[in-house]
C-alpha cells in the first residue's frame, strides 16, 4: 500500500537518497526542511505539527547531531507531535557509539509511536559531499586521531536500510547498527582515495586543538567545534565503538559497500580532481 511519508533532512546526504528510493516505489514523499512548504525547522517547534499533517510514516534526521545540547527537547516535541497525529511509524537516524545521542533514542522509543532506531557509523560521503571534500581536492587532508579505525558506511546502503525498515513493521522496536565491511584509519582512507584518483593526496595527522583552531579560523560556529571535539575525543577514540556490524546484510540480504568501491565510483565523476598535485 502506498504511504504518505515525510523525510526530515530530505535534502541531505541520507535523506535525499531515501526520498529517491521511496518515490521510485510510488510513495507520496514530502521533504521536511527549512525551504519546504510547509516548512520544517528544528529550531522552531511550531513547524512540527503542520509538517506531520496527513503523514503516515516519517524518517527523522536531526541536524547537526543528536548529541548536541537542545536535541533532546526538539526530539521530544517532535515525538509528541508524531504521537498526537497518530503516525504509524518513525525511523530515527542516530550515531553509532554516541552515548549522548541515546537520550534522544530513548525519547523516541518511549513516545508511543512504532519506531526503528538506525545507528550509523561515519559516512563515506563525508569525503565526497561534505566537509572533507575540499581538503581532498586540495591534495592535503589534516585530521586528528591517526590511530582511529572507522568502519565507514555508504549512504546508499544506509538509505536502502532506512527505506526498507520504515515500511516493514517486522523491524519495529529494533536498534540497527549500520557500518561498512572494513575499518580504515584516515591514512588508509586517503591512500584509497589516492589510488582511485591516481593523484597523490597527503594525510597530515594534527592535534585536536590544531583541528579546532582551524575550524574556528574558518568561521565555523562553536556548536560544530564542540561536536567535532565530541566525535573525535569521545566516539572515535573508543575502539569498542568501531566494531563492524552485519546489520546491512541482515536487512538487505547483500554485502555492505566497501570504501574502495565507493572511491572508484566517486573518482570516475572527477569531483576529487584538482589541478595542483603531481601524479603518484
Ligand atoms: N555524517 C556522518 O558521518 C554521520 C554519521 C552518523 C550519523 N549522522 C547523522 O546524520 C545527520 C545529518 O544527516 P546528513 O549527513 O544526511 O545531513 P546533511 O547532508 O549534513 O544535510 C543536512 C540536512 O539537515 C537539514 N537541516 C539543517 N538545518 C536544519 C534545521 N534547522 N531544520 C530542519 N532541517 C535542517 C538540511 O535541510 P535544509 O537545508 O533543506 O533545511 C539538510 O537536509 C545528523 O543527525 C548526524 O548525527 C551523520
mmCIF file of C-alpha atoms and ligand atoms in Angstrom:
data_model
loop_
_atom_site.group_PDB
_atom_site.id
_atom_site.type_symbol
_atom_site.label_atom_id
_atom_site.label_comp_id
_atom_site.label_asym_id
_atom_site.label_seq_id
_atom_site.Cartn_x
_atom_site.Cartn_y
_atom_site.Cartn_z
ATOM 1 C CA UNK A 1 0.000 0.000 0.000
ATOM 2 C CA UNK A 2 1.276 3.465 -0.915
ATOM 3 C CA UNK A 3 2.111 5.677 2.068
ATOM 4 C CA UNK A 4 2.394 9.393 2.795
ATOM 5 C CA UNK A 5 5.955 9.795 4.016
ATOM 6 C CA UNK A 6 7.826 12.762 5.483
ATOM 7 C CA UNK A 7 11.614 12.761 5.132
ATOM 8 C CA UNK A 8 13.106 15.288 7.533
ATOM 9 C CA UNK A 9 16.535 16.269 6.223
ATOM 10 C CA UNK A 10 15.380 15.092 2.792
ATOM 11 C CA UNK A 11 17.864 17.371 1.011
ATOM 12 C CA UNK A 12 20.853 15.956 2.914
ATOM 13 C CA UNK A 13 23.222 13.048 2.292
ATOM 14 C CA UNK A 14 20.965 10.278 3.580
ATOM 15 C CA UNK A 15 17.526 11.891 3.263
ATOM 16 C CA UNK A 16 17.959 12.689 -0.446
ATOM 17 C CA UNK A 17 18.637 9.035 -1.176
ATOM 18 C CA UNK A 18 15.698 7.870 0.942
ATOM 19 C CA UNK A 19 13.420 10.285 -0.963
ATOM 20 C CA UNK A 20 14.603 8.836 -4.306
ATOM 21 C CA UNK A 21 14.053 5.219 -3.233
ATOM 22 C CA UNK A 22 10.595 5.799 -1.748
ATOM 23 C CA UNK A 23 9.444 7.887 -4.726
ATOM 24 C CA UNK A 24 10.638 5.175 -7.114
ATOM 25 C CA UNK A 25 8.419 2.757 -5.164
ATOM 26 C CA UNK A 26 5.440 5.043 -5.790
ATOM 27 C CA UNK A 27 5.003 6.504 -2.303
ATOM 28 C CA UNK A 28 3.863 10.065 -1.741
ATOM 29 C CA UNK A 29 7.024 11.621 -0.302
ATOM 30 C CA UNK A 30 7.359 15.051 1.264
ATOM 31 C CA UNK A 31 10.614 16.666 2.345
ATOM 32 C CA UNK A 32 10.735 18.440 5.692
ATOM 33 C CA UNK A 33 13.253 21.284 5.618
ATOM 34 C CA UNK A 34 13.731 24.991 6.089
ATOM 35 C CA UNK A 35 12.741 25.772 2.499
ATOM 36 C CA UNK A 36 9.774 23.454 2.090
ATOM 37 C CA UNK A 37 6.077 24.223 2.253
ATOM 38 C CA UNK A 38 5.040 23.559 4.946
ATOM 39 C CA UNK A 39 8.358 24.444 6.461
ATOM 40 C CA UNK A 40 10.094 22.153 8.977
ATOM 41 C CA UNK A 41 12.711 23.824 11.166
ATOM 42 C CA UNK A 42 14.335 22.057 14.125
ATOM 43 C CA UNK A 43 14.726 25.459 15.739
ATOM 44 C CA UNK A 44 11.011 26.260 15.547
ATOM 45 C CA UNK A 45 8.876 23.584 17.249
ATOM 46 C CA UNK A 46 5.667 25.192 15.914
ATOM 47 C CA UNK A 47 6.586 23.899 12.418
ATOM 48 C CA UNK A 48 6.453 20.228 13.531
ATOM 49 C CA UNK A 49 2.675 19.586 13.644
ATOM 50 C CA UNK A 50 1.866 21.226 10.265
ATOM 51 C CA UNK A 51 4.680 19.252 8.587
ATOM 52 C CA UNK A 52 3.293 15.976 10.004
ATOM 53 C CA UNK A 53 -0.286 16.600 8.911
ATOM 54 C CA UNK A 54 -1.571 13.765 6.704
ATOM 55 C CA UNK A 55 1.680 11.837 7.124
ATOM 56 C CA UNK A 56 1.712 8.060 7.797
ATOM 57 C CA UNK A 57 5.420 7.471 8.394
ATOM 58 C CA UNK A 58 8.498 9.660 8.875
ATOM 59 C CA UNK A 59 12.284 9.404 8.619
ATOM 60 C CA UNK A 60 13.849 11.673 11.229
ATOM 61 C CA UNK A 61 17.254 13.212 10.564
ATOM 62 C CA UNK A 62 18.220 15.682 13.251
ATOM 63 C CA UNK A 63 20.717 18.426 12.449
ATOM 64 C CA UNK A 64 23.565 18.776 13.172
ATOM 65 C CA UNK A 65 23.669 15.822 15.604
ATOM 66 C CA UNK A 66 21.560 14.213 18.348
ATOM 67 C CA UNK A 67 24.456 14.674 20.775
ATOM 68 C CA UNK A 68 24.262 18.481 20.846
ATOM 69 C CA UNK A 69 22.598 20.384 23.668
ATOM 70 C CA UNK A 70 18.986 21.153 22.721
ATOM 71 C CA UNK A 71 18.488 17.997 20.639
ATOM 72 C CA UNK A 72 16.538 16.226 23.384
ATOM 73 C CA UNK A 73 13.944 18.985 23.640
ATOM 74 C CA UNK A 74 13.453 19.066 19.874
ATOM 75 C CA UNK A 75 13.142 15.272 19.606
ATOM 76 C CA UNK A 76 10.661 15.253 22.489
ATOM 77 C CA UNK A 77 8.494 17.913 20.826
ATOM 78 C CA UNK A 78 8.594 16.053 17.503
ATOM 79 C CA UNK A 79 7.777 12.708 19.156
ATOM 80 C CA UNK A 80 4.779 14.252 20.898
ATOM 81 C CA UNK A 81 3.549 15.735 17.616
ATOM 82 C CA UNK A 82 4.013 12.357 15.887
ATOM 83 C CA UNK A 83 2.012 10.602 18.619
ATOM 84 C CA UNK A 84 -0.722 13.269 18.537
ATOM 85 C CA UNK A 85 -1.025 12.856 14.759
ATOM 86 C CA UNK A 86 -1.155 9.037 15.094
ATOM 87 C CA UNK A 87 1.835 8.310 12.872
ATOM 88 C CA UNK A 88 2.176 4.605 12.107
ATOM 89 C CA UNK A 89 5.951 4.564 12.432
ATOM 90 C CA UNK A 90 9.133 6.641 12.556
ATOM 91 C CA UNK A 91 12.778 5.789 11.853
ATOM 92 C CA UNK A 92 15.367 7.842 13.730
ATOM 93 C CA UNK A 93 18.903 8.260 12.383
ATOM 94 C CA UNK A 94 21.436 8.175 15.204
ATOM 95 C CA UNK A 95 25.211 7.970 15.518
ATOM 96 C CA UNK A 96 26.939 4.691 16.356
ATOM 97 C CA UNK A 97 28.868 4.886 19.619
ATOM 98 C CA UNK A 98 27.361 8.254 20.550
ATOM 99 C CA UNK A 99 26.298 7.832 24.167
ATOM 100 C CA UNK A 100 24.997 11.419 24.181
ATOM 101 C CA UNK A 101 22.550 10.552 21.386
ATOM 102 C CA UNK A 102 20.981 7.702 23.341
ATOM 103 C CA UNK A 103 18.783 10.010 25.417
ATOM 104 C CA UNK A 104 17.112 11.084 22.153
ATOM 105 C CA UNK A 105 16.732 7.454 21.054
ATOM 106 C CA UNK A 106 15.053 6.731 24.390
ATOM 107 C CA UNK A 107 12.585 9.579 23.907
ATOM 108 C CA UNK A 108 11.530 8.163 20.530
ATOM 109 C CA UNK A 109 11.336 4.631 21.971
ATOM 110 C CA UNK A 110 9.005 5.838 24.731
ATOM 111 C CA UNK A 111 6.861 8.091 22.526
ATOM 112 C CA UNK A 112 4.129 5.517 21.904
ATOM 113 C CA UNK A 113 4.803 5.582 18.144
ATOM 114 C CA UNK A 114 6.234 2.474 16.430
ATOM 115 C CA UNK A 115 9.889 3.027 15.628
ATOM 116 C CA UNK A 116 13.189 1.609 14.423
ATOM 117 C CA UNK A 117 16.478 3.193 15.520
ATOM 118 C CA UNK A 118 19.266 3.270 12.947
ATOM 119 C CA UNK A 119 22.710 3.988 14.396
ATOM 120 C CA UNK A 120 25.188 4.722 11.636
ATOM 121 C CA UNK A 121 28.967 4.787 11.533
ATOM 122 C CA UNK A 122 30.729 7.699 9.753
ATOM 123 C CA UNK A 123 29.593 8.053 6.135
ATOM 124 C CA UNK A 124 31.838 7.534 3.088
ATOM 125 C CA UNK A 125 30.085 10.576 1.662
ATOM 126 C CA UNK A 126 31.675 12.883 4.270
ATOM 127 C CA UNK A 127 34.597 12.766 1.821
ATOM 128 C CA UNK A 128 32.614 13.415 -1.369
ATOM 129 C CA UNK A 129 29.572 15.520 -0.434
ATOM 130 C CA UNK A 130 30.588 17.222 2.772
ATOM 131 C CA UNK A 131 33.278 18.769 4.965
ATOM 132 C CA UNK A 132 36.221 16.652 3.835
ATOM 133 C CA UNK A 133 35.687 17.077 0.078
ATOM 134 C CA UNK A 134 37.614 20.339 -0.210
ATOM 135 C CA UNK A 135 40.723 19.079 1.608
ATOM 136 C CA UNK A 136 40.821 16.082 -0.775
ATOM 137 C CA UNK A 137 40.561 18.410 -3.775
ATOM 138 C CA UNK A 138 43.428 20.487 -2.360
ATOM 139 C CA UNK A 139 45.573 17.351 -2.004
ATOM 140 C CA UNK A 140 46.067 17.784 1.767
ATOM 141 C CA UNK A 141 43.829 16.326 4.449
ATOM 142 C CA UNK A 142 44.703 17.294 8.038
ATOM 143 C CA UNK A 143 42.768 15.430 10.737
ATOM 144 C CA UNK A 144 43.412 14.354 14.325
ATOM 145 C CA UNK A 145 43.356 10.787 15.649
ATOM 146 C CA UNK A 146 45.530 8.970 13.081
ATOM 147 C CA UNK A 147 45.110 5.773 15.127
ATOM 148 C CA UNK A 148 41.275 5.710 14.970
ATOM 149 C CA UNK A 149 39.931 2.890 12.798
ATOM 150 C CA UNK A 150 36.436 3.519 11.465
ATOM 151 C CA UNK A 151 34.077 1.138 9.620
ATOM 152 C CA UNK A 152 32.777 3.819 7.205
ATOM 153 C CA UNK A 153 29.297 3.153 5.860
ATOM 154 C CA UNK A 154 27.971 4.135 2.450
ATOM 155 C CA UNK A 155 24.969 6.473 2.405
ATOM 156 C CA UNK A 156 23.469 4.322 -0.400
ATOM 157 C CA UNK A 157 23.394 1.314 1.960
ATOM 158 C CA UNK A 158 22.098 3.409 4.833
ATOM 159 C CA UNK A 159 19.283 4.843 2.708
ATOM 160 C CA UNK A 160 18.322 1.382 1.455
ATOM 161 C CA UNK A 161 18.116 0.122 5.056
ATOM 162 C CA UNK A 162 16.079 3.140 6.212
ATOM 163 C CA UNK A 163 13.661 2.889 3.272
ATOM 164 C CA UNK A 164 13.110 -0.798 3.940
ATOM 165 C CA UNK A 165 12.609 -0.697 7.716
ATOM 166 C CA UNK A 166 10.411 2.410 7.547
ATOM 167 C CA UNK A 167 7.819 0.372 5.657
ATOM 168 C CA UNK A 168 8.400 -3.035 7.225
ATOM 169 C CA UNK A 169 6.892 -3.409 10.685
ATOM 170 C CA UNK A 170 8.857 -6.556 11.436
ATOM 171 C CA UNK A 171 11.739 -4.214 12.413
ATOM 172 C CA UNK A 172 9.631 -2.280 14.940
ATOM 173 C CA UNK A 173 11.384 -1.690 18.268
ATOM 174 C CA UNK A 174 14.779 -2.756 16.851
ATOM 175 C CA UNK A 175 18.066 -0.866 17.012
ATOM 176 C CA UNK A 176 20.217 -1.408 13.929
ATOM 177 C CA UNK A 177 23.938 -0.694 13.804
ATOM 178 C CA UNK A 178 24.932 0.238 10.285
ATOM 179 C CA UNK A 179 28.618 0.000 9.304
ATOM 180 C CA UNK A 180 30.778 -0.746 6.320
ATOM 181 C CA UNK A 181 32.670 -4.036 5.974
ATOM 182 C CA UNK A 182 36.198 -2.784 6.823
ATOM 183 C CA UNK A 183 37.851 -0.446 9.309
ATOM 184 C CA UNK A 184 40.157 2.239 7.945
ATOM 185 C CA UNK A 185 42.419 4.799 9.559
ATOM 186 C CA UNK A 186 42.428 8.276 7.994
ATOM 187 C CA UNK A 187 45.812 7.472 6.451
ATOM 188 C CA UNK A 188 44.498 4.244 4.886
ATOM 189 C CA UNK A 189 41.376 6.028 3.661
ATOM 190 C CA UNK A 190 43.370 8.776 1.976
ATOM 191 C CA UNK A 191 45.586 6.122 0.342
ATOM 192 C CA UNK A 192 42.394 4.556 -1.074
ATOM 193 C CA UNK A 193 41.391 7.954 -2.479
ATOM 194 C CA UNK A 194 44.887 8.452 -3.957
ATOM 195 C CA UNK A 195 44.762 5.021 -5.611
ATOM 196 C CA UNK A 196 41.283 5.621 -7.008
ATOM 197 C CA UNK A 197 42.117 9.058 -8.420
ATOM 198 C CA UNK A 198 45.727 8.450 -9.445
ATOM 199 C CA UNK A 199 46.655 11.687 -7.621
ATOM 200 C CA UNK A 200 48.921 11.863 -4.609
ATOM 201 C CA UNK A 201 46.839 13.116 -1.714
ATOM 202 C CA UNK A 202 48.564 13.611 1.626
ATOM 203 C CA UNK A 203 47.196 12.843 5.068
ATOM 204 C CA UNK A 204 48.631 15.030 7.850
ATOM 205 C CA UNK A 205 47.937 13.958 11.450
ATOM 206 C CA UNK A 206 47.303 17.021 13.640
ATOM 207 C CA UNK A 207 46.250 17.558 17.242
ATOM 208 C CA UNK A 208 42.628 18.079 18.239
ATOM 209 C CA UNK A 209 43.489 21.636 19.306
ATOM 210 C CA UNK A 210 45.014 22.427 15.902
ATOM 211 C CA UNK A 211 41.918 20.997 14.213
ATOM 212 C CA UNK A 212 39.598 23.064 16.433
ATOM 213 C CA UNK A 213 41.684 26.182 15.769
ATOM 214 C CA UNK A 214 41.365 25.564 12.008
ATOM 215 C CA UNK A 215 37.571 25.296 12.289
ATOM 216 C CA UNK A 216 37.462 28.495 14.326
ATOM 217 C CA UNK A 217 39.533 30.400 11.752
ATOM 218 C CA UNK A 218 37.230 29.089 9.017
ATOM 219 C CA UNK A 219 34.344 30.750 10.899
ATOM 220 C CA UNK A 220 32.544 27.580 11.992
ATOM 221 C CA UNK A 221 30.140 28.101 14.896
ATOM 222 C CA UNK A 222 31.062 26.921 18.402
ATOM 223 C CA UNK A 223 28.417 24.141 18.314
ATOM 224 C CA UNK A 224 30.220 22.492 15.381
ATOM 225 C CA UNK A 225 33.591 22.803 17.041
ATOM 226 C CA UNK A 226 32.114 21.243 20.203
ATOM 227 C CA UNK A 227 30.521 18.492 18.109
ATOM 228 C CA UNK A 228 33.713 17.574 16.246
ATOM 229 C CA UNK A 229 35.634 17.529 19.526
ATOM 230 C CA UNK A 230 32.971 15.223 20.998
ATOM 231 C CA UNK A 231 33.002 12.947 17.943
ATOM 232 C CA UNK A 232 36.784 12.666 17.892
ATOM 233 C CA UNK A 233 37.518 12.554 21.600
ATOM 234 C CA UNK A 234 34.577 10.513 22.854
ATOM 235 C CA UNK A 235 33.313 8.459 19.930
ATOM 236 C CA UNK A 236 36.216 7.735 17.553
ATOM 237 C CA UNK A 237 38.758 7.406 20.332
ATOM 238 C CA UNK A 238 36.973 4.361 21.781
ATOM 239 C CA UNK A 239 37.894 1.320 19.704
ATOM 240 C CA UNK A 240 34.915 -0.695 21.029
ATOM 241 C CA UNK A 241 32.614 1.846 19.332
ATOM 242 C CA UNK A 242 34.089 0.914 15.982
ATOM 243 C CA UNK A 243 33.101 -2.744 15.674
ATOM 244 C CA UNK A 244 31.813 -3.994 12.335
ATOM 245 C CA UNK A 245 28.161 -4.981 12.303
ATOM 246 C CA UNK A 246 26.392 -7.207 9.783
ATOM 247 C CA UNK A 247 23.023 -5.440 10.066
ATOM 248 C CA UNK A 248 23.172 -4.227 6.458
ATOM 249 C CA UNK A 249 23.374 -7.839 5.325
ATOM 250 C CA UNK A 250 20.611 -8.787 7.778
ATOM 251 C CA UNK A 251 18.205 -6.166 6.386
ATOM 252 C CA UNK A 252 19.204 -6.006 2.720
ATOM 253 C CA UNK A 253 20.496 -9.550 2.146
ATOM 254 C CA UNK A 254 23.641 -8.189 0.433
ATOM 255 C CA UNK A 255 27.161 -7.244 1.435
ATOM 256 C CA UNK A 256 27.844 -3.685 2.612
ATOM 257 C CA UNK A 257 29.603 -1.404 0.110
ATOM 258 C CA UNK A 258 33.342 -1.151 0.783
ATOM 259 C CA UNK A 259 35.140 2.233 0.780
ATOM 260 C CA UNK A 260 37.194 1.093 -2.246
ATOM 261 C CA UNK A 261 34.090 0.566 -4.367
ATOM 262 C CA UNK A 262 32.768 3.976 -3.263
ATOM 263 C CA UNK A 263 36.130 5.644 -4.012
ATOM 264 C CA UNK A 264 36.309 4.164 -7.514
ATOM 265 C CA UNK A 265 32.800 5.393 -8.280
ATOM 266 C CA UNK A 266 33.477 8.910 -6.980
ATOM 267 C CA UNK A 267 36.851 9.118 -8.756
ATOM 268 C CA UNK A 268 35.096 8.438 -12.073
ATOM 269 C CA UNK A 269 32.911 11.518 -11.579
ATOM 270 C CA UNK A 270 36.008 13.744 -11.388
ATOM 271 C CA UNK A 271 34.866 15.666 -8.296
ATOM 272 C CA UNK A 272 38.018 14.722 -6.380
ATOM 273 C CA UNK A 273 40.246 16.139 -9.131
ATOM 274 C CA UNK A 274 42.249 19.308 -8.687
ATOM 275 C CA UNK A 275 44.962 20.636 -10.960
ATOM 276 C CA UNK A 276 47.707 21.357 -8.427
ATOM 277 C CA UNK A 277 49.007 17.954 -7.282
ATOM 278 C CA UNK A 278 51.503 15.657 -9.000
ATOM 279 C CA UNK A 279 50.591 12.172 -10.214
ATOM 280 C CA UNK A 280 51.630 9.282 -7.897
HETATM 281 N N1 LIG B 1 27.999 12.339 8.611
HETATM 282 C C1 LIG B 1 28.181 11.236 9.290
HETATM 283 O O1 LIG B 1 29.214 10.569 9.181
HETATM 284 C C2 LIG B 1 27.102 10.760 10.213
HETATM 285 C C3 LIG B 1 27.240 9.514 10.848
HETATM 286 C C4 LIG B 1 26.204 9.065 11.675
HETATM 287 C C5 LIG B 1 25.076 9.845 11.858
HETATM 288 N N2 LIG B 1 24.997 11.060 11.228
HETATM 289 C C6 LIG B 1 23.813 11.889 11.462
HETATM 290 O O2 LIG B 1 23.325 12.348 10.226
HETATM 291 C C7 LIG B 1 22.576 13.548 10.449
HETATM 292 C C8 LIG B 1 22.921 14.512 9.364
HETATM 293 O O3 LIG B 1 22.438 13.924 8.193
HETATM 294 P P1 LIG B 1 23.062 14.172 6.772
HETATM 295 O O4 LIG B 1 24.549 13.974 6.898
HETATM 296 O O5 LIG B 1 22.304 13.374 5.782
HETATM 297 O O6 LIG B 1 22.741 15.695 6.594
HETATM 298 P P2 LIG B 1 23.484 16.743 5.718
HETATM 299 O O7 LIG B 1 23.901 16.131 4.431
HETATM 300 O O8 LIG B 1 24.532 17.401 6.564
HETATM 301 O O9 LIG B 1 22.333 17.777 5.423
HETATM 302 C C9 LIG B 1 21.729 18.490 6.455
HETATM 303 C C10 LIG B 1 20.222 18.305 6.347
HETATM 304 O O10 LIG B 1 19.656 18.860 7.528
HETATM 305 C C11 LIG B 1 18.709 19.828 7.143
HETATM 306 N N3 LIG B 1 18.724 20.907 8.139
HETATM 307 C C12 LIG B 1 19.758 21.676 8.529
HETATM 308 N N4 LIG B 1 19.366 22.545 9.481
HETATM 309 C C13 LIG B 1 18.043 22.304 9.690
HETATM 310 C C14 LIG B 1 17.053 22.868 10.548
HETATM 311 N N5 LIG B 1 17.339 23.859 11.389
HETATM 312 N N6 LIG B 1 15.805 22.384 10.485
HETATM 313 C C15 LIG B 1 15.471 21.384 9.626
HETATM 314 N N7 LIG B 1 16.358 20.798 8.792
HETATM 315 C C16 LIG B 1 17.631 21.257 8.828
HETATM 316 C C17 LIG B 1 19.102 20.296 5.770
HETATM 317 O O11 LIG B 1 17.918 20.682 5.104
HETATM 318 P P3 LIG B 1 17.611 22.142 4.556
HETATM 319 O O12 LIG B 1 18.948 22.828 4.371
HETATM 320 O O13 LIG B 1 16.890 21.845 3.295
HETATM 321 O O14 LIG B 1 16.753 22.773 5.604
HETATM 322 C C18 LIG B 1 19.654 19.014 5.151
HETATM 323 O O15 LIG B 1 18.633 18.234 4.594
HETATM 324 C C19 LIG B 1 22.908 14.009 11.861
HETATM 325 O O16 LIG B 1 21.841 13.691 12.714
HETATM 326 C C20 LIG B 1 24.124 13.160 12.204
HETATM 327 O O17 LIG B 1 24.220 12.898 13.580
HETATM 328 C C21 LIG B 1 25.958 11.524 10.422
#
